[in-house]
Amino acid sequence: MISVREMFTVGIGPSSSHTVGPMKAAHAFVTQLAQTNTLGHVSHIKTELYGSLGQTGKGHGSGKAVILGLAGFLPESVDIDAVDSILTEVDRSQQLKLLDQHWSAFPNKGAITFHFRKSLPKHSNGMMFSAFDGTKLLSQQVYYSIGGGFIVSDEAFNPSTEQQYPQALPYPFTTCSELLAHCQQLGLSIASLVKANEAQLAASSDAMAHIRNISDVMEQSIVRGCRVQGLLPGGLKLQRRAPQLARQLKAERHNTSDPLNAMDWVNLYALAVNEENAAGGRVVTAPTNGAAGVIPAVLAYYRHFIGDTDDETLEEFFLTATAIGTLYKYNASISGAEVGCQGEVGVACSMAAAALTAIMGGTPAQIENAAEIGMEHNLGLTCDPVGGLVQVPCIERNAMGAIKAINASRLALRGSGLNKVSLDKVIKTMRDTGRDMKSKYKETARGGLAVNIIEC
């Protein structure tokens, strides 16, 4: 079961698979060392990043994430304002205090290796941690970052069982057809059904507290993204656009008759979040960091142009989105390195379209239709980050994804819900398209825009 507390997590940018995942994996490795009473014998740790992590990890901050994870920090709680000073001190001293308990050597050269041409067999985002006492190998572990900040150890990685849904839940489902059948038979909304499943995993009050928190963090990332100015980190020297756009829109707020003014605001919300993400700020993984701006932008659109977002509305929104995200996670992928950006911005667009339709009063069939439209028109979307950074085309792509989600919802709400193409068929198509897509278009920075524009 993918809970709302797993689907939406608070972390730091710029990437859920390349930053959040490696930080969690590094933290898990040193925690395991501590639990086996091995940590105190470690002289140094060697980290090797493979596949997409090796190819674009430098631009995505994977090395920094590994250092923070080994030091005992986690994405949801690390002080983002202290990160630069922590990394500077490690670079200066070439020492690292593992899990904030034991000092080890951490040389500038050799502690982290980015394998540009090597991959591990089970997933394109693989990493290996090796702990040594001098020349003696104490422990070694392989982890895979499978998208959305989810990690799995080499031993636990088993695709043949990935799609099995716990039958102990009141309403288990692995397909949208099963989900809709439950809703029809019981007269429940999608959100109500997910809420009943959530109750098996934790108290409903815990889920609601989490929903309030992620909603607040989303709003804060918009506010901060509209305020902070300057260049984004990395070699592209890309200027933040959200602050200037925010000033323009506020100045025009009471003096415009443009019928598409709301679209400009949605663009602003998405740009603000993804510029924060690109800068390594705190965002909500929704369902990935590369797609972190779509769902907050659509929620902010509802909040500022449609109606209030009270607890009931937030619950309906996020639990519906969780149901749709679960279907993609179990039946396809939310990893850009596995299926391209259709698995990131495409999935976020689908989730947002469904969630907006739900709080606009749509039926389960209309919600499915909105989710299907949201993905159908993102099929084949490649992941081709310039310079391995989540800046071009990623930031603008989130704005486009948010606009598509709103339009998908409007199309669905004007329809009967009787659509020719089911969400299940679109998810299968997305998975198959991702498998057929050339590897250079899947978060390697070796194809598409990444090789066809001049870095400056």
Short mmCIF file of C-alpha atoms in Angstrom, two decimals:
data_model
loop_
_atom_site.label_atom_id
_atom_site.label_comp_id
_atom_site.label_asym_id
_atom_site.label_seq_id
_atom_site.Cartn_x
_atom_site.Cartn_y
_atom_site.Cartn_z
CA MET A 1 0.00 0.00 0.00
CA ILE A 2 1.33 3.41 -0.93
CA SER A 3 0.02 5.72 1.75
CA VAL A 4 -0.50 9.43 1.29
CA ARG A 5 2.39 9.74 3.74
CA GLU A 6 4.65 7.91 1.28
CA MET A 7 3.32 9.36 -1.95
CA PHE A 8 3.80 12.94 -0.72
CA THR A 9 6.93 13.52 1.35
CA VAL A 10 8.77 16.67 2.36
CA GLY A 11 12.31 16.82 1.13
CA ILE A 12 14.90 18.95 -0.60
CA GLY A 13 15.69 19.57 -4.25
CA PRO A 14 16.66 19.15 -6.90
CA SER A 15 15.66 15.52 -7.54
CA SER A 16 13.69 12.84 -5.71
CA SER A 17 15.50 9.99 -7.44
CA HIS A 18 18.94 11.63 -7.58
CA THR A 19 18.97 13.65 -4.35
CA VAL A 20 16.32 12.36 -1.95
CA GLY A 21 16.86 8.69 -2.81
CA PRO A 22 20.66 8.71 -2.43
CA MET A 23 20.40 10.66 0.84
CA LYS A 24 17.96 8.08 2.23
CA ALA A 25 20.11 5.20 0.98
CA ALA A 26 23.30 6.63 2.52
CA HIS A 27 21.46 7.18 5.79
CA ALA A 28 20.10 3.62 5.70
CA PHE A 29 23.60 2.24 5.12
CA VAL A 30 25.23 3.98 8.08
CA THR A 31 22.21 3.18 10.26
CA GLN A 32 22.71 -0.48 9.40
CA LEU A 33 26.38 -0.16 10.34
CA ALA A 34 25.39 1.29 13.70
CA GLN A 35 22.82 -1.45 14.33
CA THR A 36 25.42 -4.16 13.67
CA ASN A 37 28.02 -2.43 15.89
CA THR A 38 30.26 -1.91 12.87
CA LEU A 39 30.17 1.87 12.64
CA GLY A 40 32.94 2.42 15.19
CA HIS A 41 35.40 0.36 13.13
CA VAL A 42 34.91 2.23 9.85
CA SER A 43 37.96 4.10 8.55
CA HIS A 44 36.26 5.26 5.35
CA ILE A 45 33.27 4.65 3.10
CA LYS A 46 33.35 4.45 -0.68
CA THR A 47 30.21 5.31 -2.66
CA GLU A 48 29.72 4.35 -6.32
CA LEU A 49 26.86 5.76 -8.41
CA TYR A 50 25.74 3.95 -11.55
CA GLY A 51 23.51 4.45 -14.57
CA SER A 52 21.53 7.68 -14.55
CA LEU A 53 22.93 8.51 -11.10
CA GLY A 54 26.42 8.31 -12.54
CA GLN A 55 25.55 10.25 -15.67
CA THR A 56 23.55 13.16 -14.22
CA GLY A 57 24.24 12.83 -10.51
CA LYS A 58 26.64 15.76 -10.36
CA GLY A 59 24.05 18.13 -11.80
CA HIS A 60 21.36 16.70 -9.54
CA GLY A 61 23.43 17.01 -6.36
CA SER A 62 23.72 13.26 -5.75
CA GLY A 63 27.19 13.57 -4.26
CA LYS A 64 26.05 16.24 -1.82
CA ALA A 65 23.05 14.09 -0.91
CA VAL A 66 25.28 11.10 -0.16
CA ILE A 67 27.48 13.19 2.15
CA LEU A 68 24.46 14.52 4.04
CA GLY A 69 22.94 11.05 4.36
CA LEU A 70 26.17 9.50 5.63
CA ALA A 71 26.41 12.35 8.15
CA GLY A 72 22.98 11.36 9.52
CA PHE A 73 20.70 13.88 7.83
CA LEU A 74 17.38 13.06 6.20
CA PRO A 75 15.65 15.06 3.41
CA GLU A 76 12.58 15.97 5.44
CA SER A 77 14.49 17.41 8.40
CA VAL A 78 17.86 18.71 7.21
CA ASP A 79 18.35 22.45 7.71
CA ILE A 80 18.59 23.64 4.10
CA ASP A 81 20.21 26.91 5.19
CA ALA A 82 23.05 24.96 6.83
CA VAL A 83 23.76 22.56 3.95
CA ASP A 84 26.40 24.70 2.21
CA SER A 85 28.42 25.20 5.39
CA ILE A 86 28.25 21.46 6.20
CA LEU A 87 29.53 20.52 2.75
CA THR A 88 32.22 23.20 2.80
CA GLU A 89 33.59 21.85 6.08
CA VAL A 90 33.67 18.28 4.77
CA ASP A 91 35.52 19.48 1.68
CA ARG A 92 38.01 21.45 3.80
CA SER A 93 38.72 18.81 6.44
CA GLN A 94 38.25 15.72 4.27
CA GLN A 95 36.62 14.16 7.31
CA LEU A 96 33.01 13.08 7.83
CA LYS A 97 31.24 12.27 11.10
CA LEU A 98 29.16 9.24 10.18
CA LEU A 99 25.62 9.36 11.58
CA ASP A 100 26.93 12.23 13.73
CA GLN A 101 28.67 9.55 15.86
CA HIS A 102 31.96 8.41 14.35
CA TRP A 103 34.64 10.29 12.41
CA SER A 104 35.97 8.76 9.20
CA ALA A 105 38.17 9.86 6.35
CA PHE A 106 36.36 11.38 3.37
CA PRO A 107 38.92 12.39 0.73
CA ASN A 108 37.94 14.83 -1.98
CA LYS A 109 39.00 12.31 -4.60
CA GLY A 110 37.78 8.74 -4.49
CA ALA A 111 35.11 8.89 -1.79
CA ILE A 112 32.35 9.16 -4.39
CA THR A 113 32.67 7.74 -7.89
CA PHE A 114 30.28 8.64 -10.72
CA HIS A 115 30.27 5.78 -13.23
CA PHE A 116 29.29 7.42 -16.49
CA ARG A 117 29.20 4.23 -18.58
CA LYS A 118 28.35 1.54 -16.03
CA SER A 119 24.96 0.41 -14.77
CA LEU A 120 23.73 -2.08 -12.21
CA PRO A 121 21.42 -4.81 -13.54
CA LYS A 122 18.11 -4.20 -11.81
CA HIS A 123 17.46 -0.47 -12.25
CA SER A 124 18.99 2.56 -13.95
CA ASN A 125 19.44 4.38 -10.61
CA GLY A 126 21.83 2.13 -8.73
CA MET A 127 24.37 2.85 -6.01
CA MET A 128 26.83 0.80 -3.98
CA PHE A 129 28.15 1.67 -0.52
CA SER A 130 31.27 -0.04 0.84
CA ALA A 131 32.59 0.44 4.39
CA PHE A 132 36.25 -0.31 5.13
CA ASP A 133 38.54 -0.69 8.10
CA GLY A 134 41.78 0.13 6.35
CA THR A 135 41.85 -2.34 3.46
CA LYS A 136 39.37 -4.73 5.07
CA LEU A 137 35.84 -4.63 3.67
CA LEU A 138 33.41 -4.47 6.60
CA SER A 139 30.11 -4.14 4.79
CA GLN A 140 28.75 -3.57 1.31
CA GLN A 141 25.21 -2.77 0.19
CA VAL A 142 23.52 -1.97 -3.11
CA TYR A 143 20.44 0.26 -3.22
CA TYR A 144 18.22 1.36 -6.07
CA SER A 145 16.47 4.73 -6.17
CA ILE A 146 13.25 3.79 -7.97
CA GLY A 147 11.62 7.23 -8.26
CA GLY A 148 9.73 9.57 -5.99
CA GLY A 149 12.34 9.22 -3.24
CA PHE A 150 11.58 5.51 -2.82
CA ILE A 151 14.61 3.27 -2.29
CA VAL A 152 14.95 -0.50 -2.22
CA SER A 153 17.90 -2.68 -1.33
CA ASP A 154 19.33 -5.16 -3.80
CA GLU A 155 17.92 -8.07 -1.79
CA ALA A 156 14.43 -6.59 -1.61
CA PHE A 157 14.25 -5.62 -5.29
CA ASN A 158 11.89 -8.10 -6.90
CA PRO A 159 9.81 -6.77 -9.82
CA SER A 160 7.68 -9.93 -9.90
CA THR A 161 6.19 -9.04 -6.52
CA GLU A 162 6.23 -5.25 -6.83
CA GLN A 163 2.63 -5.06 -7.96
CA GLN A 164 1.07 -7.18 -5.23
CA TYR A 165 -1.29 -5.10 -3.12
CA PRO A 166 -1.85 -6.12 0.53
CA GLN A 167 -5.09 -8.06 0.74
CA ALA A 168 -5.59 -7.10 4.39
CA LEU A 169 -6.84 -3.70 3.25
CA PRO A 170 -10.61 -3.17 3.21
CA TYR A 171 -10.58 -2.26 -0.49
CA PRO A 172 -7.49 -3.60 -2.27
CA PHE A 173 -6.95 -2.55 -5.87
CA THR A 174 -4.18 -2.81 -8.42
CA THR A 175 -6.06 -1.35 -11.40
CA CYS A 176 -8.38 1.57 -11.92
CA SER A 177 -11.14 -0.79 -13.01
CA GLU A 178 -10.95 -2.48 -9.60
CA LEU A 179 -10.93 0.93 -7.91
CA LEU A 180 -14.02 2.09 -9.80
CA ALA A 181 -15.79 -1.22 -9.14
CA HIS A 182 -15.35 -0.70 -5.38
CA CYS A 183 -16.69 2.84 -5.68
CA GLN A 184 -19.73 1.73 -7.67
CA GLN A 185 -20.57 -1.24 -5.47
CA LEU A 186 -20.23 0.67 -2.20
CA GLY A 187 -21.31 4.14 -3.25
CA LEU A 188 -17.99 5.57 -2.08
CA SER A 189 -15.87 8.32 -3.58
CA ILE A 190 -12.29 7.46 -4.50
CA ALA A 191 -11.02 9.56 -1.59
CA SER A 192 -13.35 7.82 0.89
CA LEU A 193 -12.14 4.43 -0.27
CA VAL A 194 -8.49 5.45 0.08
CA LYS A 195 -9.25 6.91 3.51
CA ALA A 196 -10.62 3.54 4.66
CA ASN A 197 -7.43 1.85 3.44
CA GLU A 198 -5.30 4.49 5.14
CA ALA A 199 -7.05 3.76 8.43
CA GLN A 200 -5.56 0.24 8.33
CA LEU A 201 -2.07 1.69 8.24
CA ALA A 202 -2.35 4.46 10.83
CA ALA A 203 -4.84 6.62 12.66
CA SER A 204 -6.85 8.82 10.32
CA SER A 205 -5.75 11.83 12.36
CA ASP A 206 -2.13 11.05 11.41
CA ALA A 207 -3.03 11.09 7.73
CA MET A 208 -4.89 14.38 8.07
CA ALA A 209 -1.99 15.95 9.96
CA HIS A 210 0.33 14.87 7.17
CA ILE A 211 -2.00 16.29 4.53
CA ARG A 212 -2.12 19.64 6.31
CA ASN A 213 1.65 19.67 6.57
CA ILE A 214 2.33 18.92 2.91
CA SER A 215 -0.27 21.50 1.89
CA ASP A 216 1.51 24.09 4.06
CA VAL A 217 4.94 23.18 2.65
CA MET A 218 3.59 23.48 -0.89
CA GLU A 219 2.24 26.94 -0.13
CA GLN A 220 5.51 27.96 1.56
CA SER A 221 7.55 26.81 -1.45
CA ILE A 222 5.37 28.99 -3.70
CA VAL A 223 5.79 32.00 -1.39
CA ARG A 224 9.55 31.55 -1.07
CA GLY A 225 9.94 30.91 -4.78
CA CYS A 226 8.16 34.19 -5.53
CA ARG A 227 10.46 36.08 -3.16
CA VAL A 228 14.01 34.75 -3.60
CA GLN A 229 15.88 36.23 -6.54
CA GLY A 230 19.15 35.49 -8.32
CA LEU A 231 20.79 32.79 -10.38
CA LEU A 232 20.03 29.12 -9.95
CA PRO A 233 23.06 26.94 -9.11
CA GLY A 234 24.86 25.09 -11.88
CA GLY A 235 26.55 25.96 -15.13
CA LEU A 236 23.51 27.22 -17.01
CA LYS A 237 23.44 30.52 -15.06
CA LEU A 238 19.66 30.51 -15.28
CA GLN A 239 17.93 33.50 -13.69
CA ARG A 240 14.93 32.90 -11.45
CA ARG A 241 11.81 34.16 -13.23
CA ALA A 242 9.11 33.75 -10.58
CA PRO A 243 9.90 36.90 -8.52
CA GLN A 244 9.62 39.23 -11.53
CA LEU A 245 6.49 37.49 -12.79
CA ALA A 246 4.95 37.76 -9.33
CA ARG A 247 5.59 41.51 -9.25
CA GLN A 248 4.04 41.93 -12.69
CA LEU A 249 0.90 39.95 -11.84
CA LYS A 250 0.40 41.72 -8.52
CA ALA A 251 0.68 45.10 -10.25
CA GLU A 252 -1.91 44.05 -12.82
CA ARG A 253 -4.23 42.33 -10.38
CA HIS A 254 -6.89 45.05 -10.25
CA ASN A 255 -6.35 46.41 -13.72
CA THR A 256 -6.77 43.56 -16.18
CA SER A 257 -9.61 42.18 -18.24
CA ASP A 258 -7.55 39.31 -19.65
CA PRO A 259 -9.79 36.21 -19.49
CA LEU A 260 -6.69 34.00 -19.25
CA ASN A 261 -5.15 35.86 -16.32
CA ALA A 262 -5.59 32.80 -14.08
CA MET A 263 -3.30 30.88 -16.44
CA ASP A 264 -0.49 33.35 -15.74
CA TRP A 265 -0.90 32.76 -12.01
CA VAL A 266 -0.81 28.97 -12.47
CA ASN A 267 2.41 29.37 -14.44
CA LEU A 268 3.79 31.48 -11.60
CA TYR A 269 2.93 28.92 -8.93
CA ALA A 270 4.62 26.10 -10.84
CA LEU A 271 7.71 28.14 -11.74
CA ALA A 272 8.13 29.28 -8.14
CA VAL A 273 8.09 25.74 -6.75
CA ASN A 274 10.42 24.31 -9.36
CA GLU A 275 12.90 27.13 -9.07
CA GLU A 276 12.98 26.42 -5.35
CA ASN A 277 13.55 22.77 -6.14
CA ALA A 278 16.32 23.54 -8.62
CA ALA A 279 18.01 25.65 -5.95
CA GLY A 280 17.97 22.77 -3.46
CA GLY A 281 15.15 24.26 -1.40
CA ARG A 282 12.44 22.44 0.53
CA VAL A 283 9.60 21.10 -1.57
CA VAL A 284 7.07 18.28 -1.49
CA THR A 285 7.89 15.27 -3.61
CA ALA A 286 4.69 15.11 -5.67
CA PRO A 287 5.23 12.38 -6.80
CA THR A 288 8.82 13.35 -7.71
CA ASN A 289 10.94 16.46 -7.22
CA GLY A 290 11.32 17.02 -10.94
CA ALA A 291 7.52 17.29 -11.09
CA ALA A 292 7.11 19.02 -7.74
CA GLY A 293 5.39 22.12 -9.12
CA VAL A 294 2.40 20.61 -10.92
CA ILE A 295 0.19 19.56 -7.99
CA PRO A 296 0.93 22.64 -5.82
CA ALA A 297 0.12 24.90 -8.79
CA VAL A 298 -3.22 23.18 -9.41
CA LEU A 299 -4.10 23.26 -5.71
CA ALA A 300 -3.19 26.97 -5.53
CA TYR A 301 -5.34 27.60 -8.61
CA TYR A 302 -8.33 26.13 -6.78
CA ARG A 303 -7.50 28.02 -3.58
CA HIS A 304 -7.16 31.42 -5.24
CA PHE A 305 -9.73 31.19 -8.03
CA ILE A 306 -12.36 28.61 -7.06
CA GLY A 307 -12.95 28.09 -3.34
CA ASP A 308 -11.58 27.49 0.14
CA THR A 309 -9.26 24.58 0.89
CA ASP A 310 -10.58 23.38 4.24
CA ASP A 311 -9.63 20.01 5.73
CA GLU A 312 -12.35 18.17 3.85
CA THR A 313 -11.25 19.63 0.52
CA LEU A 314 -7.58 18.92 1.18
CA GLU A 315 -8.38 15.35 2.17
CA GLU A 316 -10.41 14.80 -0.99
CA PHE A 317 -7.66 16.32 -3.14
CA PHE A 318 -4.66 14.46 -1.76
CA LEU A 319 -6.31 11.07 -1.22
CA THR A 320 -7.62 11.09 -4.79
CA ALA A 321 -4.18 12.01 -6.08
CA THR A 322 -2.68 9.22 -3.96
CA ALA A 323 -4.99 6.63 -5.53
CA ILE A 324 -3.98 7.66 -9.05
CA GLY A 325 -0.29 7.85 -8.17
CA THR A 326 -0.48 4.37 -6.65
CA LEU A 327 -1.73 2.95 -9.95
CA TYR A 328 1.26 4.40 -11.81
CA LYS A 329 3.72 3.31 -9.15
CA TYR A 330 2.54 -0.30 -9.16
CA ASN A 331 1.77 -0.75 -12.84
CA ALA A 332 4.38 1.42 -14.54
CA SER A 333 6.93 3.81 -13.00
CA ILE A 334 7.39 7.33 -11.67
CA SER A 335 11.11 7.36 -12.47
CA GLY A 336 12.38 9.59 -15.26
CA ALA A 337 15.41 7.35 -15.56
CA GLU A 338 13.13 4.40 -16.24
CA VAL A 339 10.33 5.77 -18.45
CA GLY A 340 11.23 9.38 -19.23
CA CYS A 341 9.46 12.51 -18.05
CA GLN A 342 6.07 10.99 -18.81
CA GLY A 343 6.66 9.17 -15.51
CA GLU A 344 7.29 12.43 -13.67
CA VAL A 345 5.47 15.47 -15.09
CA GLY A 346 3.06 13.15 -16.91
CA VAL A 347 2.09 11.30 -13.74
CA ALA A 348 1.89 14.55 -11.73
CA CYS A 349 -0.40 16.00 -14.41
CA SER A 350 -2.62 12.92 -14.25
CA MET A 351 -2.76 12.99 -10.45
CA ALA A 352 -3.50 16.73 -10.36
CA ALA A 353 -6.23 16.44 -12.99
CA ALA A 354 -7.93 13.69 -11.01
CA ALA A 355 -7.60 15.53 -7.69
CA LEU A 356 -8.98 18.79 -9.09
CA THR A 357 -11.89 16.95 -10.67
CA ALA A 358 -12.68 15.34 -7.32
CA ILE A 359 -12.87 18.61 -5.39
CA MET A 360 -14.88 20.16 -8.22
CA GLY A 361 -17.56 17.53 -7.59
CA GLY A 362 -16.69 15.07 -10.33
CA THR A 363 -17.86 11.46 -10.26
CA PRO A 364 -15.36 8.58 -9.99
CA ALA A 365 -15.80 8.00 -13.74
CA GLN A 366 -15.05 11.66 -14.50
CA ILE A 367 -12.04 11.51 -12.18
CA GLU A 368 -10.72 8.51 -14.10
CA ASN A 369 -11.34 10.35 -17.37
CA ALA A 370 -9.42 13.41 -16.15
CA ALA A 371 -6.48 11.27 -15.06
CA GLU A 372 -6.50 9.46 -18.41
CA ILE A 373 -6.54 12.72 -20.38
CA GLY A 374 -3.73 14.10 -18.24
CA MET A 375 -1.45 11.22 -19.14
CA GLU A 376 -2.61 10.56 -22.69
CA HIS A 377 -1.24 13.91 -23.80
CA ASN A 378 2.07 13.42 -22.03
CA LEU A 379 2.82 10.01 -23.57
CA GLY A 380 6.35 9.79 -24.93
CA LEU A 381 7.61 12.80 -22.98
CA THR A 382 11.38 12.44 -22.75
CA CYS A 383 13.65 13.31 -19.85
CA ASP A 384 16.50 15.32 -21.38
CA PRO A 385 17.87 17.68 -18.71
CA VAL A 386 20.45 20.12 -20.05
CA GLY A 387 23.68 19.72 -18.14
CA GLY A 388 22.01 17.11 -15.92
CA LEU A 389 20.23 19.94 -14.10
CA VAL A 390 16.50 20.10 -13.31
CA GLN A 391 16.26 23.54 -14.94
CA VAL A 392 15.84 23.24 -18.71
CA PRO A 393 13.30 22.04 -19.72
CA CYS A 394 12.06 20.89 -16.31
CA ILE A 395 10.92 24.17 -14.74
CA GLU A 396 8.74 25.33 -17.65
CA ARG A 397 7.55 21.76 -18.18
CA ASN A 398 5.91 21.84 -14.75
CA ALA A 399 4.00 24.97 -15.71
CA MET A 400 2.79 23.26 -18.86
CA GLY A 401 1.87 20.16 -16.86
CA ALA A 402 -0.23 22.21 -14.43
CA ILE A 403 -2.11 23.93 -17.27
CA LYS A 404 -2.72 20.57 -18.95
CA ALA A 405 -4.06 19.15 -15.67
CA ILE A 406 -6.59 21.96 -15.31
CA ASN A 407 -7.72 21.57 -18.90
CA ALA A 408 -7.97 17.78 -18.52
CA SER A 409 -10.22 18.31 -15.51
CA ARG A 410 -12.43 20.78 -17.40
CA LEU A 411 -12.78 18.39 -20.33
CA ALA A 412 -13.69 15.53 -18.01
CA LEU A 413 -16.20 17.58 -16.02
CA ARG A 414 -17.97 18.54 -19.27
CA GLY A 415 -18.20 14.87 -20.23
CA SER A 416 -20.15 11.87 -19.01
CA GLY A 417 -17.15 9.83 -17.89
CA LEU A 418 -17.83 7.31 -20.66
CA ASN A 419 -14.49 7.48 -22.42
CA LYS A 420 -13.13 5.19 -25.14
CA VAL A 421 -9.67 4.94 -23.56
CA SER A 422 -9.41 3.73 -19.97
CA LEU A 423 -6.81 4.90 -17.48
CA ASP A 424 -5.56 1.33 -17.16
CA LYS A 425 -4.87 1.20 -20.91
CA VAL A 426 -3.06 4.54 -20.81
CA ILE A 427 -0.89 3.41 -17.87
CA LYS A 428 0.05 0.25 -19.76
CA THR A 429 0.81 2.36 -22.84
CA MET A 430 2.98 4.68 -20.77
CA ARG A 431 4.90 1.71 -19.37
CA ASP A 432 5.39 0.16 -22.81
CA THR A 433 6.40 3.52 -24.31
CA GLY A 434 8.98 3.96 -21.56
CA ARG A 435 10.44 0.54 -22.26
CA ASP A 436 10.66 1.29 -25.99
CA MET A 437 12.18 4.75 -25.46
CA LYS A 438 15.89 4.97 -26.24
CA SER A 439 17.94 5.08 -23.06
CA LYS A 440 19.57 8.40 -24.01
CA TYR A 441 16.19 10.09 -23.54
CA LYS A 442 15.80 8.83 -19.98
CA GLU A 443 17.64 11.21 -17.64
CA THR A 444 21.12 10.70 -19.04
CA ALA A 445 21.73 14.21 -20.45
CA ARG A 446 22.94 12.44 -23.61
CA GLY A 447 19.95 13.13 -25.88
CA GLY A 448 17.29 15.65 -26.86
CA LEU A 449 17.65 19.22 -25.62
CA ALA A 450 20.61 18.19 -23.49
CA VAL A 451 22.82 17.90 -26.59
CA ASN A 452 21.11 20.34 -28.93
CA ILE A 453 21.45 23.66 -27.12
CA ILE A 454 24.60 25.54 -26.24
CA GLU A 455 25.37 25.66 -22.53
CA CYS A 456 26.32 29.18 -21.51
#
